[in-house]
Each structure stands twice: as C-alpha cells, then as structure tokens.
XYZ file of C-alpha atoms in Angstrom:
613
model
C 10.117 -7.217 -14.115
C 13.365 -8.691 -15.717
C 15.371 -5.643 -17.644
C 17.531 -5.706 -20.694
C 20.152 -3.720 -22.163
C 22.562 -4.266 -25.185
C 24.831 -2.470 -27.736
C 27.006 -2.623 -30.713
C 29.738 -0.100 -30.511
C 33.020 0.688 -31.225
C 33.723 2.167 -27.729
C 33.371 -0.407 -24.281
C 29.961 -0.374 -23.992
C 30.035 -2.772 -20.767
C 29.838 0.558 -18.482
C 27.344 1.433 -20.645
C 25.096 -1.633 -20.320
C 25.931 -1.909 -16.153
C 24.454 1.870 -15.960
C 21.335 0.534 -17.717
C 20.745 -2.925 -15.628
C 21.289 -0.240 -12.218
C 18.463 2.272 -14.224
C 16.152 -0.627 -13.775
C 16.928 -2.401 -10.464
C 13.684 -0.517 -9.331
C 11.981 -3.560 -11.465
C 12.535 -6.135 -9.438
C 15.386 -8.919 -9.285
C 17.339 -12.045 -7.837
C 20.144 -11.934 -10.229
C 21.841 -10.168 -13.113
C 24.338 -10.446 -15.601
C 26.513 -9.311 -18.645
C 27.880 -11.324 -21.733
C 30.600 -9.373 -24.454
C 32.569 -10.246 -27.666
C 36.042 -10.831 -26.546
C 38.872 -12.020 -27.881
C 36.869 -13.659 -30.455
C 34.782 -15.647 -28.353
C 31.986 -15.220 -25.479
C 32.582 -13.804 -22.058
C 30.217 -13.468 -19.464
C 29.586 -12.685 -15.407
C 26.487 -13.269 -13.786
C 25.742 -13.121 -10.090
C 22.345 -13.331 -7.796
C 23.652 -10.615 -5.890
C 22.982 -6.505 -6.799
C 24.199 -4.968 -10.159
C 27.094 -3.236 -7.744
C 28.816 -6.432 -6.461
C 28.161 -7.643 -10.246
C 29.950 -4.435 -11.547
C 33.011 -5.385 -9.334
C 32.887 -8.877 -10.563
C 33.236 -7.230 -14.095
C 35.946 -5.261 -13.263
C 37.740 -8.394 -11.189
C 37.275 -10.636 -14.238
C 38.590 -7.774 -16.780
C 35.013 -8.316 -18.842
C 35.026 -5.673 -21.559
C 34.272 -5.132 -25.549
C 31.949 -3.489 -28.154
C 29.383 -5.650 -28.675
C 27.124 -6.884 -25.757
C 24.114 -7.466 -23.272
C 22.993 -7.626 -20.087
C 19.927 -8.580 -17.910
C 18.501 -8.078 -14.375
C 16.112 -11.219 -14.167
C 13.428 -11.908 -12.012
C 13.326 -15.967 -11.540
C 10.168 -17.840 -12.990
C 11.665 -20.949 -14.103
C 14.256 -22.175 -11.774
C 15.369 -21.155 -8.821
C 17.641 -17.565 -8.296
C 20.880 -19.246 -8.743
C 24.318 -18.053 -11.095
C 23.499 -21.499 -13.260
C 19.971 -19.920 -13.949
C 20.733 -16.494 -14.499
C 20.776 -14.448 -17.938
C 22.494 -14.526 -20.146
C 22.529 -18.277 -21.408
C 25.709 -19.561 -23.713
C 24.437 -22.168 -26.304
C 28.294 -23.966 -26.714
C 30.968 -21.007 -26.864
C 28.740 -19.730 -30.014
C 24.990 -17.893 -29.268
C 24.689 -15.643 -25.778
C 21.360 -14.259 -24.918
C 18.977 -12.838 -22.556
C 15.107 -13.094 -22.785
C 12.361 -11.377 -20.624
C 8.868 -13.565 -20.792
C 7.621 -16.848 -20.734
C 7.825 -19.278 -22.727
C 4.655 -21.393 -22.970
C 6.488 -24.448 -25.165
C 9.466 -24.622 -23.294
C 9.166 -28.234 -22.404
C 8.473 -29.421 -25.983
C 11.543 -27.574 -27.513
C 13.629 -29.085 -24.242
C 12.774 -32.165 -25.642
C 13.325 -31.913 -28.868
C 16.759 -30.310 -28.607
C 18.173 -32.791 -26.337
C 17.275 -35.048 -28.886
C 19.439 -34.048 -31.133
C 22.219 -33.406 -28.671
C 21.732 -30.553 -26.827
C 22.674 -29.872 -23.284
C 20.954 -28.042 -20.458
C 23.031 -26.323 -17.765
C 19.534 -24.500 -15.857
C 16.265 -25.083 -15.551
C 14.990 -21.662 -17.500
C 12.881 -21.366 -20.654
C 15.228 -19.462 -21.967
C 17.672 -21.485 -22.983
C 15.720 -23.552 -24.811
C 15.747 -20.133 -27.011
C 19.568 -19.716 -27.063
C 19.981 -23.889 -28.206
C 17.480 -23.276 -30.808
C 18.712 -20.152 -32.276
C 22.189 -22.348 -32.541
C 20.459 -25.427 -34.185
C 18.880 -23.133 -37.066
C 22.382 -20.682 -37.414
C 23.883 -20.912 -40.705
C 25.513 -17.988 -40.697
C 23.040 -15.060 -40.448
C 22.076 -14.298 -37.092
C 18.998 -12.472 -38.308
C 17.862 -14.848 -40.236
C 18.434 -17.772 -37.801
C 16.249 -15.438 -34.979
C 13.581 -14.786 -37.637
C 13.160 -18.283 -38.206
C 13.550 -19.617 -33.949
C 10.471 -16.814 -33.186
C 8.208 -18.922 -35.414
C 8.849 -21.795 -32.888
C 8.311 -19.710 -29.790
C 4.759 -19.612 -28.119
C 4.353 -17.416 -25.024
C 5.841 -13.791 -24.603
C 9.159 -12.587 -25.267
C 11.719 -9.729 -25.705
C 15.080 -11.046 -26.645
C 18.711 -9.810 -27.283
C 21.487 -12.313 -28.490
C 24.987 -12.334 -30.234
C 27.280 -14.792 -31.586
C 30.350 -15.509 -31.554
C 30.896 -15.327 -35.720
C 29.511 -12.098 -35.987
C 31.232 -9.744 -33.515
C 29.187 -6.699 -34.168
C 25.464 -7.098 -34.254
C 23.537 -8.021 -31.891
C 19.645 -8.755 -32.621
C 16.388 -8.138 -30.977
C 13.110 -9.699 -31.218
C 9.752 -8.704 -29.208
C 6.278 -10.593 -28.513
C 4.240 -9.441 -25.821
C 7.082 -7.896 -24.085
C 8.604 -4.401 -24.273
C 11.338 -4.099 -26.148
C 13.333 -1.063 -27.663
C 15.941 0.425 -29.856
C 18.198 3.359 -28.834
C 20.083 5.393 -32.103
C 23.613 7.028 -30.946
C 26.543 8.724 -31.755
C 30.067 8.757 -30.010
C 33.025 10.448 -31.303
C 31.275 10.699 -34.559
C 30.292 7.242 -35.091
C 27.534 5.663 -34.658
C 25.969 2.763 -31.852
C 22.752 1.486 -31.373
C 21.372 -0.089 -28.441
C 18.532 -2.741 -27.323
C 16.608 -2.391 -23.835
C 13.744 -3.168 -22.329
C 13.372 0.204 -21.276
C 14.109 3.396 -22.457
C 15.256 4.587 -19.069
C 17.925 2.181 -19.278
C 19.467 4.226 -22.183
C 19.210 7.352 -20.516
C 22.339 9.522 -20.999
C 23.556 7.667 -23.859
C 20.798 8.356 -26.485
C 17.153 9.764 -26.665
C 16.843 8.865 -30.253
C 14.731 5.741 -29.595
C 12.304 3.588 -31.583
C 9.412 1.229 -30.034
C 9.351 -1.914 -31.492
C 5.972 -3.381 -32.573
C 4.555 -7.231 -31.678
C 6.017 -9.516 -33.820
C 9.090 -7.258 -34.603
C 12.673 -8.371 -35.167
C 15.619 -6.121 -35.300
C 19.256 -6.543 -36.465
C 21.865 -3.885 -34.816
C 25.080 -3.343 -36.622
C 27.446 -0.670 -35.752
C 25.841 2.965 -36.712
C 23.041 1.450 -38.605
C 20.164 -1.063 -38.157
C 16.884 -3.071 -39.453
C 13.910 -4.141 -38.679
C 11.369 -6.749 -39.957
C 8.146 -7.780 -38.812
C 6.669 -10.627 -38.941
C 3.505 -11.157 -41.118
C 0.230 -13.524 -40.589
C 1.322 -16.336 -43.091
C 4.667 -16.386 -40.936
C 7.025 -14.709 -43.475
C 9.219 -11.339 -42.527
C 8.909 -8.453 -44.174
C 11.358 -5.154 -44.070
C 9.669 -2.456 -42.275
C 10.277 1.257 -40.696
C 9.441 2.382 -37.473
C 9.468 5.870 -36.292
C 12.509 7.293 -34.000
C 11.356 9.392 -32.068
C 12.998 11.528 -29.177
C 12.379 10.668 -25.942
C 13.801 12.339 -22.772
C 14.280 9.854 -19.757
C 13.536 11.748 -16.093
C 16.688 10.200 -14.804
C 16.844 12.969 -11.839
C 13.389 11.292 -10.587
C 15.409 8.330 -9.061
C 17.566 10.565 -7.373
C 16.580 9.570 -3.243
C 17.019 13.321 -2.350
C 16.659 13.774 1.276
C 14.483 10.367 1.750
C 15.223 7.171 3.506
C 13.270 5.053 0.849
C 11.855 5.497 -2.704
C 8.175 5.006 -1.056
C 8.633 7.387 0.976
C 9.858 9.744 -1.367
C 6.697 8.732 -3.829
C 4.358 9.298 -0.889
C 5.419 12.576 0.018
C 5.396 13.425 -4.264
C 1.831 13.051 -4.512
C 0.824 16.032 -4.038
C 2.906 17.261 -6.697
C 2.252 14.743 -8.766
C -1.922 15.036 -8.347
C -1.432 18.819 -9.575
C 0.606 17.768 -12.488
C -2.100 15.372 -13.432
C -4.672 18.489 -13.132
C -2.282 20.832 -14.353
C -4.167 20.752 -18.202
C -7.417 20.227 -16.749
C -9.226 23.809 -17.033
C -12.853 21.681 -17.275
C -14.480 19.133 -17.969
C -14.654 18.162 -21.576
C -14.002 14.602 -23.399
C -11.146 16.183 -24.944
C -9.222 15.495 -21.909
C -9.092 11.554 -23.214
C -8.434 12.507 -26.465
C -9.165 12.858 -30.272
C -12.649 12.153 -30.870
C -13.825 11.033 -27.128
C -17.212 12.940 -27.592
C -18.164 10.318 -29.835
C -17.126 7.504 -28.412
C -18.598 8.248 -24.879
C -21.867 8.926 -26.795
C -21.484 5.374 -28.502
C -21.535 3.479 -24.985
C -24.034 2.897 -22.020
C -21.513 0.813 -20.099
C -17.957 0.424 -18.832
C -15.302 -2.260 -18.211
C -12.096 -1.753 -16.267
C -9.937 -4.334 -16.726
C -6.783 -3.850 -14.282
C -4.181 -5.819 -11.740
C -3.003 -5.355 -8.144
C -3.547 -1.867 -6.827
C -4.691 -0.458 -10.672
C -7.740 -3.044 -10.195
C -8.867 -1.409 -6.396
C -8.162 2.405 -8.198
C -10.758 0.742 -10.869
C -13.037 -0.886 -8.000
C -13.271 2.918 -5.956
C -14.418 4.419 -9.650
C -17.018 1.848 -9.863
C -19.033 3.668 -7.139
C -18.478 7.384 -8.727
C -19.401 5.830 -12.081
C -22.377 4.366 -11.225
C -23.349 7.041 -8.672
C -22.488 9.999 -10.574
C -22.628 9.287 -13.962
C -25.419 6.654 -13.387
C -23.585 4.440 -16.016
C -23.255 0.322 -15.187
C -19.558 -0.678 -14.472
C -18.299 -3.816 -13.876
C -14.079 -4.394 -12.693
C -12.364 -7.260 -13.854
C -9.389 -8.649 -12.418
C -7.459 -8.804 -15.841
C -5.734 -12.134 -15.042
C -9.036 -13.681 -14.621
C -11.183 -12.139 -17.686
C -9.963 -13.741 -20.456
C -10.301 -17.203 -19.121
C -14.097 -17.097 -18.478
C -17.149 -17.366 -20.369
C -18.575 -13.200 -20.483
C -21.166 -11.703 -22.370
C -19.780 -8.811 -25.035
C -21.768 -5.631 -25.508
C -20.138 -3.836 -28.281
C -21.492 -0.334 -26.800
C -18.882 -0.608 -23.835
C -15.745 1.203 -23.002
C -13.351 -0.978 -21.923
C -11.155 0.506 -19.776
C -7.779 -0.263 -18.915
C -5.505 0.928 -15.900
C -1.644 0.545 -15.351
C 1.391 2.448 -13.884
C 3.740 0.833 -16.266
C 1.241 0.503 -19.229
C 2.776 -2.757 -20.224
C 1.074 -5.161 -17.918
C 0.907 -8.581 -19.437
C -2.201 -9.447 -18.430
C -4.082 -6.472 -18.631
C -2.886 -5.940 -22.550
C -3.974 -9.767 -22.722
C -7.482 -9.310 -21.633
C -7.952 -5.725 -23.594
C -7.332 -7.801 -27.120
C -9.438 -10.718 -25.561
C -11.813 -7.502 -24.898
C -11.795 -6.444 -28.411
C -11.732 -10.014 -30.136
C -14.928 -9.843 -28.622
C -16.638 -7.023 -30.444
C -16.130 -4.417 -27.629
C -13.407 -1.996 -29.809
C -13.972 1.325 -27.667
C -11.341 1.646 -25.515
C -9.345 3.873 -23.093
C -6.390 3.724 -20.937
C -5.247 5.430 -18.020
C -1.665 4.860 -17.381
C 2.045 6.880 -16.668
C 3.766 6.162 -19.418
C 3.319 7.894 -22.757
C 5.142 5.720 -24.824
C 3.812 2.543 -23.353
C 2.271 -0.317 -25.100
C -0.925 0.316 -23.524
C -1.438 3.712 -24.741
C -0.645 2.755 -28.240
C -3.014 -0.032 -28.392
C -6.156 1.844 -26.805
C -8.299 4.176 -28.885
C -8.089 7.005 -26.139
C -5.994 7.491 -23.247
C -5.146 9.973 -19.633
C -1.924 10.354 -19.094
C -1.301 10.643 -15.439
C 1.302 12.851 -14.997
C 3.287 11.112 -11.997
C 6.258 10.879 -12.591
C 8.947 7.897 -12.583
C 7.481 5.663 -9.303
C 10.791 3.691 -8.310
C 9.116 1.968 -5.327
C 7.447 -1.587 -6.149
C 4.874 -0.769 -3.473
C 2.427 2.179 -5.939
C 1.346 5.331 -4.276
C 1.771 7.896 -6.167
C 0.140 6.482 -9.403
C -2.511 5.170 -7.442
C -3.692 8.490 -6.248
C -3.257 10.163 -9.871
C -5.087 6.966 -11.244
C -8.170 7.990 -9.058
C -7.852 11.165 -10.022
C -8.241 10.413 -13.202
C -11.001 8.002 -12.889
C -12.514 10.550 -11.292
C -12.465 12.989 -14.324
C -13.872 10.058 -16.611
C -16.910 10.304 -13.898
C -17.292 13.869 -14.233
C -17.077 14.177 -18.277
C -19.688 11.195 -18.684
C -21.814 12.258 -15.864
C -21.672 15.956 -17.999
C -22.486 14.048 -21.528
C -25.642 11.872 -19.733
C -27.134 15.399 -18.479
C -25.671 14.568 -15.093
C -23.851 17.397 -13.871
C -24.988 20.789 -13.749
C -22.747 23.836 -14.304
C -22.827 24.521 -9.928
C -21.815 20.673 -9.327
C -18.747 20.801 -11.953
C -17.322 24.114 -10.582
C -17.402 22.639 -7.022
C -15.925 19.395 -8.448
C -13.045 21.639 -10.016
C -12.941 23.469 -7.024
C -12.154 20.706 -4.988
C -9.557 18.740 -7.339
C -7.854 21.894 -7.130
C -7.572 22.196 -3.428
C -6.864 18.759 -3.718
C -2.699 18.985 -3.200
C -3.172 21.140 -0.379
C -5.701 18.587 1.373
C -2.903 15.488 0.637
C -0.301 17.793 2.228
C -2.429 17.920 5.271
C -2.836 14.352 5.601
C 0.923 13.712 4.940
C 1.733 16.282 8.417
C -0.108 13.142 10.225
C 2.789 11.415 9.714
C 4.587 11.364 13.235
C 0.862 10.241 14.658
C 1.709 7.223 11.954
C 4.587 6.318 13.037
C 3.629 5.994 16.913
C 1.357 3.381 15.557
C 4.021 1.714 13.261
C 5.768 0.326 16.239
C 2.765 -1.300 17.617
C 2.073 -2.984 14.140
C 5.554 -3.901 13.375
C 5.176 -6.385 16.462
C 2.169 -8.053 15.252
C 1.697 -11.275 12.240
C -1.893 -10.376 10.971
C -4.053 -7.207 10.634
C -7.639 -6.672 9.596
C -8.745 -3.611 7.473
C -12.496 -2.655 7.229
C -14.198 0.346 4.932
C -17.924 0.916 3.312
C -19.055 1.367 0.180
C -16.918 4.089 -1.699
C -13.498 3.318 0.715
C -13.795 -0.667 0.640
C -11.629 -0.451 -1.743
C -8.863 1.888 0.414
C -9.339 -0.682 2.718
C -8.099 -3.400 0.341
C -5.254 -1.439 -0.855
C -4.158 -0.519 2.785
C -4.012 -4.217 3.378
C -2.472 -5.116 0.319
C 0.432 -2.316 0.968
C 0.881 -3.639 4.401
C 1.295 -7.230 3.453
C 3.911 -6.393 0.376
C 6.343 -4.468 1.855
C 6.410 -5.341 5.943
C 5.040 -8.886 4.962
C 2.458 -9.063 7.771
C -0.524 -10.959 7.084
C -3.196 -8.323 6.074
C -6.510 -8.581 5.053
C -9.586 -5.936 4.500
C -13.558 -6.392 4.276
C -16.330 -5.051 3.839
C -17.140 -3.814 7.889
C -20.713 -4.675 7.347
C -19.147 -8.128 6.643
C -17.694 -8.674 9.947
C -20.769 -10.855 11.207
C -20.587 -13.431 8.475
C -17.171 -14.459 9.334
C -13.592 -12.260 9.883
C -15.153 -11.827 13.370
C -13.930 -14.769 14.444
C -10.619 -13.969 13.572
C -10.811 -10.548 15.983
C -8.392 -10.885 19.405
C -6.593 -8.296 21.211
C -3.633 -9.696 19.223
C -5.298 -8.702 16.112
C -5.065 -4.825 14.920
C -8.314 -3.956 12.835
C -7.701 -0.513 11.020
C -10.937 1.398 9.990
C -11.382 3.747 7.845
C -14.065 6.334 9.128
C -15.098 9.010 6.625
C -17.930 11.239 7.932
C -20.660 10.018 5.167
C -23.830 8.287 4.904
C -22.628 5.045 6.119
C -20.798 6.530 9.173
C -23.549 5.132 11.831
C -23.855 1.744 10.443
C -19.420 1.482 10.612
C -19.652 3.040 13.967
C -22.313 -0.650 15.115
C -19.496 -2.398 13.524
C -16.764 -1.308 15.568
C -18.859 -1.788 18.678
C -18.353 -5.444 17.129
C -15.078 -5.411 17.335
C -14.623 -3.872 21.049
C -17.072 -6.435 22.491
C -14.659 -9.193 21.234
C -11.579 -7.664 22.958
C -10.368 -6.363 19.296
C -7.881 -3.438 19.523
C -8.856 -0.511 16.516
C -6.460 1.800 15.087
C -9.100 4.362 13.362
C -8.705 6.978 10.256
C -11.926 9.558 11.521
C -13.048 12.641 9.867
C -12.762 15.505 12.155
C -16.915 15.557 12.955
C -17.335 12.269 13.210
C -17.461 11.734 17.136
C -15.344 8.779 17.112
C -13.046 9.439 20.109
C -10.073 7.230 21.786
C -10.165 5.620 24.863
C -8.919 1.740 25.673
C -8.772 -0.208 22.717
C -9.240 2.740 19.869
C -6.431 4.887 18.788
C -7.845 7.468 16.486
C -5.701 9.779 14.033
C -7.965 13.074 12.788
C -7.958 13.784 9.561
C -8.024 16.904 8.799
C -11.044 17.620 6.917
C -13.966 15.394 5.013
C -13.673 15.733 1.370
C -16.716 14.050 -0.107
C -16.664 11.792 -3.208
C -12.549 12.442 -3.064
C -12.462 11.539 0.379
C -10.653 7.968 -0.749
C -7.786 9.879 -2.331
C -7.346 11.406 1.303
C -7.473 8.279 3.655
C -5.554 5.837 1.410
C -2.248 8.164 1.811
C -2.575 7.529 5.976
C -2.657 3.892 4.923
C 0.431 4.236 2.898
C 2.577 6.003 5.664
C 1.614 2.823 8.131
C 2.354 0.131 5.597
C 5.537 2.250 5.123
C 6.743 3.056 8.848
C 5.862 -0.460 9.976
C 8.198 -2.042 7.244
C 10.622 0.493 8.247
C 10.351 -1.249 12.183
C 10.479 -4.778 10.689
C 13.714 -3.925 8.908
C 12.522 -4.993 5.771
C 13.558 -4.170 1.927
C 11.107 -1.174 1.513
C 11.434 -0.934 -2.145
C 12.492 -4.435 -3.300
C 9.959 -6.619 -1.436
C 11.242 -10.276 -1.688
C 9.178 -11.924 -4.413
C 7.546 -8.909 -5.948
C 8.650 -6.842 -9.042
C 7.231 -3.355 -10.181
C 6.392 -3.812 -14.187
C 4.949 -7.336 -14.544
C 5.522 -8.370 -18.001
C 4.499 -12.083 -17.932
C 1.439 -13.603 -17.034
C-alpha cells in the first residue's frame, strides 16, 4: 500500500527520493508527497495527483536539500485530499510520513489538543508527528524511542526535524520498513524505504529492520535499537545484506498494461518456479521439512484475496491426493474467532508480497496457539513472511506490477501443488509411475499456458459483449470453484462490474433467480468427473433465458448455438487443469476493463501490498 522513501546525504537526494515514490506507484495511491531540510527550516509539496505532476510541482517550487522523505499514501483516515496527505509538519519543527494504522489515534488526538496542539487533517498520523514534538528535547532518537511506546496499531515511520539537519530516523511495527547503505563521490548516505525496490540504483547494501526496531540515519553512518519486552531500547546489529532489485521487470516492453504483461509472463514465470524442481522431496520447502511433515496430520492455510482461493483449489489436491484434512482460513477473519489448536498442524501461509498484515497477524495468533510448524509460500525472499515461518517456497515470479495478481497466482498453485505431491509421497501416497507423470506434466506445463494464452483474440470478441453489461455470474465444481471465484473477483476489481461465482450445483438454492438474458453466466467446463452434473446445470440456466459464455475442454461435447458461446481449450490437463482455465478468466477480466476504459493497473480503491488490517 502506502510507500516510503528517505535519505541523509550530502548530495540532493530529492531526485533520489521522487525515483523511489515512482518505483512504488504499482502499490497503490491517491496522493504523494516530499518534505526536505532547507534553508534551515521545513519544506514540503504534496499533491493527490501522480508522482509526475508532483515531480513538476518540486521543480516549480525549487524544493531541494540533503536530508529528506517522501510518501505515496493510500487514504484510510481522511479523505484523499493535499491537507491529508504525507508528510505531516508538527509547527515548522518535526516532518514525517507513516505507513499503518494507528489503533489509539483518537486518545492521543485528545490528549494533545489538550495541551495545545493543532490538527490540520483528519489522519492518524499526525497524531505521531505532534507527539514526537511534545516529547523532543533535543535528540530525535530518543524522542521517537520514547513516542513508539505510546503507539498501538502498526507502523513504519520516517521523520526529521528541523534542529537536526542531517538524520533522519526510522521506526517499524508491523509494517515493512528498511535501510539502504551508500556511497557517492566517496562519502557515504543512507536511506529509509518501505521497499527495497524503491532504492534500486542507488544502493543494494540494505538491511531489514526487525518488529519493534528503531533506527537513527546520520550521514555515512547509522544505528539501530530495538525495543525490549519491559519497554526499554537496547543497541543492536542487523545484518546488511546485498540485495539486487529487478528494476528492468517494470519495464512495459511491448504491452498496453502491466496485467497484461504479467499474464502473458506466466509461462515463464511457472518454469522458473519449476526450474529447481528435479523431484519430489521435502527439501524443496527447506531445511529440515522431512521432519516436520512427519510431525503433522493436518494443514491450515491462512491467506487473503486471490492467495486465499490459490489456498481453497489446494484444499481439494490435499485432501484428495495426499488424503491429509485441510481447512482455509480467510486470515482477516481467523484470529477473531474462537478455533480449536492442534499442535500437529502446518499452518500454512500464502502471499505475493509476503508482508500481508493480516495474514502475518493470524500466523502469530496461529502459533500463540500451540500450532509452531509453519510454512510459507510467497515471491519475495526477503519478506517478512519468509523470515517468520519455519519453512518456505519461493515462487519464482518475478516483480507483479499489476494490483490485479496473475502471475503469482498461477506459481502459488503450482506450488501448492508440489506441497500435495511431497506429502502425498511421505503418507505412502504416490507411487514412483504417479510422480513421474506428475513431473511430466508440470513440465509441459508452460507450453500448455502458452496454448491457452493464443485464445486470446476468441477473448476479446467476448470482452465487448461484457464490457456493456453491470453484473456477471461465474459457476465451477469441486476442484475449479475456486477459478470461478477468482474469475469473478478479477472481473469486479479491475472493470468494476458486479461479479459473482458459485458453486453450479448451487444454482437451485438461489443465484437462479438472479439469471436474465441481461445477465452473462461464465462456466468453467473441464472434462472431469463432474462434467455431466455442470452440463444439468447449464440446462438451468438456458431454460431461464440466461446467456453462457463457456471455458470447455476439447472432448467435452459442449457446443455453441443461441445463448452459449464456447471457447476450446486446448487440451484437459487433470488435477492442473485449474492452472489452465483461470488464465482464460484473466484475459476477459482484462480485455473487458480495457472496453470500459478503466485504470487497468491502479483500480480505484484497491492497492497491491496491503500492509494494514
């Protein structure tokens, strides 16, 4: 979601922090924002408009100096407006930029107007920047140190002041936050962002800070103190390690769209998730997997958004294949119920960005409840997520720009998939013959998604049609339910038509009523056991006048005529086969948002790394 970059330099580091806020528009945002140490006070330039009109604005207002931040902020509290973007002034003394919530926002309000304090938005985050003023004495550090032990909620901060015109500090709870080490002209910089894409170019010398860290940047040097359980600091270490940002993956190349560009990737991206994968072994999870997959007889996956229907489809291979009980929790949802802990479960988590809030939330809520095996399978290497789980996959797909997820959707089944096999091996499941044709056919894999992709012009004849409608309905059975939900739920984010799926055995005990000729139901029609019983369904459908755009296998007699369009595709693919007719699904949530005219890759009210709950 929001993004945050700052530095203490010797050099004009405002180019420096604009490159970073445009390195992670693909986030999400309604407004942005820099603030710098000049002239020996606070300048600053925020706009709700895109980090190019706000680099003009910079270079109209003449906004430059060594010691800075910045912020691309996705609104929570208060509206997107210039009075409520980042980064908040406390007086002409404290600037600073905060990504998170805030859970005691309205307490602190209260108490800080009480002693005089002013609000100019309606954000939680000034209450930070007016409390960090009320407890400065004259050490920056010390006066952040001491405003985090006031804070409840999540947070990743940057701030300066006005006394101390080079050092800027950083603090992090429960959102990312890191520090970049550099060296220009033979001195040296260092740099705060929320992301260490945003630093690419200038340094790959970064350092991950840990919960409950606070760091102090100076120029060329810097510290860092965490904070312990009876509330005191202490100094602390953290490794730097070097990490090389894929800038050249955000290049649009010969695309229209980032989406498009991540749809058309996945087969690439499916064989770089293979590419290690000579068998099937729990060493493909990690150090000492074999014993913790003999430790459990169960799995949770605890996931949001399209990571929790990639968790819902491996639900039916796990319990089919590896005959092992599964259960999928929306992550949001888990920690706030009453559930009943078995400490011989892996608890498995799924996410592109591998710091979603509320999936982190519910795997400690997970492990405060006795369950401590856990695994995650996620993009990013260097994520929160992968550090706090005991094993991980990585999945190999590369930078996904697009807010809409395709291609780490597909490489997250994938490598649910792979979890199937290896357990399904370790429980006496799979015999030697079933895991070579398993290998066989994730191999073959990229050329099958090519095939699908050359359906695309058949897509986009169907796009029109769509792109004039207001509501859809989208049906699958047992193992592609799930594609069905994700289809919908691609549909309604980016060409914000109303979209729903079901269950198509479901149709009788209510959506029915919904089905007119002005409705589109899309069906997704694998050739498998369940084909016959879909097939009385969408005789259901025609005998209410309902129009259906159908995804068939090749064999599986479903043929057009009135009231069915049906794209072929190309060949049936067994327990993969959702990999195959979700990418279909993408192309016509893409082509119809294309029609509408719509912000493909920005949908309004959506960002692609949520970091709050």
């Amino acid at each position: 979601m929001c993004g945050i970059v700052g530095a203490v330099s010797n050099r004009n580091i405002v180019p420096i922090l604009v490159e970073g806020l445009k390195r992670l528009e693909y986030r999400g945002y309604d407004s942005c924002g820099v603030a710098v140490h000049q002239g020996g006070g606070l300048r600053r330039t925020r706009s709700t408009s895109r980090v190019a009109e706000l680099s003009q604005q910079i270079a109209d207002d003449a906004v430059q100096g060594g010691t800075g931040i910045a912020h691309t902020r996705w609104a929570t509290h208060g509206v997107p407006a210039v009075h409520n973007a980042h980064p908040h002034f406390s007086g002409d003394r404290i600037a600073l930029v905060h990504n998170g919530i805030i859970e005691n926002h309205d307490e602190l309000r209260a108490s800080l107007q009480a002693k005089g304090y002013r609000f100019e938005s309606q954000t939680d985050t000034e209450v930070i920047a007016h409390l960090i003023h009320q407890l400065y004495d004259g050490d920056l550090f010390d006066a952040v140190q001491r405003a985090t032990l006031h804070l409840k909620g999540a947070y990743a901060i940057a701030v300066f002041c006005r006394d101390e015109p080079h050092r800027v500090v950083g603090a992090r709870e429960g959102s990312p936050l890191v520090l970049g080490v550099g060296l220009f002209e033979g001195q040296g910089e260092t740099f705060l962002a929320s992301d260490a894409m945003a630093l690419a170019g200038v340094t790959d010398q970064i350092v991950y800070l840990e919960e409950g860290d606070v760091v102090d940047l100076q120029l060329g040097k810097h510290w860092i103190s965490a904070r312990q359980p009876d509330g005191s600091y202490l100094r602390v270490k953290r490794e730097v390690r070097t990490v090389h940002a894929h800038t050249g993956a955000a290049e649009l190349g010969p695309y229209q769209h980032y989406m498009q560009k991540e749809i058309f990737e996945q087969p690439r991206a499916i064989a770089d998730t293979l590419e290690a994968v000579g068998g099937i072994a729990p060493e493909l999870f990690g150090d000492g997997a074999h014993q913790v997959f003999k430790d459990i007889d169960r799995v949770l996956i605890l996931a949001c958004g399209t990571s929790y229907y990639a968790g819902s489809a491996a639900k039916y291979w796990l319990e089919s294949i590896a005959a092992i009980p599964c259960s999928v929790e929306v992550a949001s949802e888990y920690r706030y119920r009453d559930s009943v802990p078995d400490p011989r479960t892996l608890v498995v988590t799924i996410s592109q960005s591998g710091e979603t809030a509320d999936t982190l939330a519910a795997l400690k809520h997970a492990r405060g409840l006795g369950m401590t095996h856990s695994l995650t399978v996620c993009n990013v290497a260097t994520s929160a997520m992968v550090r706090e789980c005991e094993l991980h996959f990585l999945t190999h797909a590369g930078v996904e720009i697009g807010v809409a997820s395709t291609k780490a959707f597909t490489t997250q089944l994938v490598a649910l998939f792979l979890l199937t096999l290896t357990l399904a091996k370790l429980r006496g499941r799979l015999t030697e013959d079933q895991e070579a044709g398993h290998i066989k056919a994730l191999r073959h894999l990229p050329l099958a998604v090519q095939a699908v992709l050359a359906l695309e012009p058949q897509v986009i004849a169907w796009s029109a049609e769509f792109a004039r409608k207001e509501n859809a309905l989208f049906l699958g059975r047992g193992l592609h339910y799930p594609i069905a939900l994700e289809g919908a739920l691609k549909l309604k984010e980016i060409s914000y038509i109303h979209a729903e799926a079901y269950p198509a055995g479901e149709l009788k005990h209510g959506p029915l009523a919904l089905v007119t000729a002005a409705m589109p139901v899309v069906t997704i029609a694998p050739n498998d056991a369940l084909l016959e019983k879909l097939k009385s369904n969408l005789q259901e459908v025609r005998a209410r006048g309902g129009e259906l755009f159908v995804f068939a296998d090749m064999d599986t007699q479903i043929v057009s005529e009135p009231g069915v369009h049906v794209i072929r595709m190309p060949e049936h693919y067994g327990a993969l086969s959702p990999i195959l007719h979700v990418v279909p699904l993408q192309l016509l949530a893409y082509h119809t948002a294309c029609a509408r005219g719509t912000d493909v890759d920005k949908p309004r009210n959506l960002a692609k790394s949520v970091t709050v709950e």
